[in-house]
Amino acid sequence: MEALVLTDTKKLEVKDIQKPEVKPNEVLIHTAFAGICGTDHALYAGLPGSADAVPPIVLGHENSGVVTEVGSDVTNVKVGDRVTVDPNIYCGQCKFCRTARPELCENLSAVGVTRDGGFEEYFTAPSSVVYNVPDNVSLKAAAVTEPISCAVHGVQLLKLTPYQKALVIGDGFMGELFVQLLQAYGVHQVDLAGIVDEKLAMNKEKFGAVNTYNTMKGDKIPADEYDVVIEAVGLPQTQESAIESSARGGQVLMFGVGGPDAHFEMNTYEVFQKQLTVQGSFINPNAFEDSLALLSSGKLDVLPLMSHELDYKTVDDFVNGKLGVVSKAVVKVGGEEA
Ligand SMILES: NC(=O)c1ccc[n+]([C@@H]2O[C@H](COP(=O)([O-])OP(=O)(O)OC[C@H]3O[C@@H](n4cnc5c(N)ncnc54)[C@H](O)[C@@H]3O)[C@@H](O)[C@H]2O)c1
Ligand SMILES: [Zn+2]
Ligand SMILES: [Zn+2]
């Protein structure tokens, strides 16, 4: 079968490889779509994602497809089911797994990171991480259940309530997801700061963002204003503005991933005086069911945010930044008919 293999750091090759065998607890999936994100950029460049990827490896931790075979112990899915896979596999034995914080697992493995993922015709996953896709959700939309779940985990770490006024900093795919998600979780006003006029306008006209700020064009985010601030860029300057724009009693979700050696400055008196909560967020534990329900109910509309459909050849252009403004790219492997 055909696969896009990361054969070395910064080297992607289309190869003919062996179709994987199914173990008793595993499911074989005919891939429909595989999403591609910043983590894949990092893995491609030889940097760690949620875990280290060691070439040769098939990336594709965001994915969807149709079950074509199940191992003898599998009870939750059957052949023909439309599914999506939570890439993260927790050990169930470490201190974090045994204290209900599996995302912090000391022995994390992941489909599309430490084992082959969706950039191939068929891939396997343990049945424990395979989820049925509701009938009214397309396999293309289902391919981004993993990033949606990361955002759902982030909002689940906050105390949200309708009176709050929220600001999302970052008009990438994740920031755009948060605009819809915060409203789905009941927050009455969500504002968006970004750098791309078209995206800011779309989120205002179509997805309910109230005020938008183009910070590249000099728009100033008001200080001390927001009960909830989601930082979804990962740069020191946006992390600093997340703190500055938070109101007294504010909660700041540091969702963006900064460089391993990056730091940002925080005024210690502000932390005290505002009684700030600064919350990190790592991956997506136990969030797939909520994410699929949000897609099925229409509270999350992701297809308009999915800007690029790639094939194996154009993945290289994506990781090398040749595609211009990409909100979200997916690789069409088998397509809806997979
Ligand atoms: N915590 C997690 O589990 C998790 C999961 C997925 C992604 N992330 C991180 O979230 C961040 C956003 O993800 P993404 O996929 O949307 O990435 P992305 O790179 O597509 O988006 C970042 C966006 O930020 C915008 N931006 C750049 N500078 C800005 C500025 N000064 N002010 C406002 N906006 C600015 C750009 O328009 C860009 O689209 C990344 O850092 C990513 O690594 C974290
Ligand atoms: Zn991802
Ligand atoms: Zn563990």
Coordinates of C-alpha atoms in Angstrom, one line a residue, residues 155 158-169 175 178-193 208-213 221-222 225-231 242 245-247 250-253:
V155 CA -12.0 24.9 28.2
L158 CA -11.4 26.7 33.1
K159 CA -14.4 27.7 35.1
L160 CA -16.7 29.0 32.5
T161 CA -20.1 30.8 33.0
P162 CA -22.3 32.9 30.8
Y163 CA -21.6 36.4 32.2
Q164 CA -17.9 36.1 31.2
K165 CA -16.3 38.2 28.5
A166 CA -13.6 36.2 26.7
L167 CA -10.8 37.1 24.4
V168 CA -9.1 34.7 22.0
I169 CA -5.6 35.8 20.9
G175 CA -8.1 30.3 17.9
F178 CA -12.1 28.6 20.5
V179 CA -14.3 31.4 19.2
Q180 CA -17.1 28.8 18.6
L181 CA -16.3 26.6 21.5
L182 CA -16.5 29.3 24.2
Q183 CA -19.9 30.2 22.9
A184 CA -21.0 26.6 22.9
Y185 CA -19.9 26.4 26.6
G186 CA -22.2 29.4 27.3
V187 CA -19.8 32.4 27.4
H188 CA -21.8 35.4 26.2
Q189 CA -19.2 37.5 24.5
V190 CA -16.1 36.3 22.6
D191 CA -13.7 38.7 21.0
L192 CA -10.8 37.7 18.7
A193 CA -7.4 39.2 18.1
G208 CA -20.3 35.3 16.5
A209 CA -17.0 37.0 17.4
V210 CA -18.1 40.4 18.7
N211 CA -15.1 42.7 18.6
T212 CA -12.0 41.8 16.5
Y213 CA -8.5 43.4 16.7
I221 CA -6.5 45.1 22.8
P222 CA -8.0 46.8 25.9
E225 CA -10.9 43.8 30.4
Y226 CA -11.4 40.1 29.9
D227 CA -12.6 37.4 32.4
V228 CA -11.2 34.7 30.2
V229 CA -8.3 35.0 27.8
I230 CA -7.2 32.2 25.5
E231 CA -3.6 32.6 24.2
A242 CA -2.9 37.8 27.4
S245 CA -5.8 42.1 28.8
S246 CA -7.2 39.9 31.6
A247 CA -9.5 41.5 34.2
G250 CA -9.3 36.6 35.2
Q251 CA -8.4 33.2 33.9
V252 CA -5.7 33.0 31.2
L253 CA -5.3 29.7 29.3

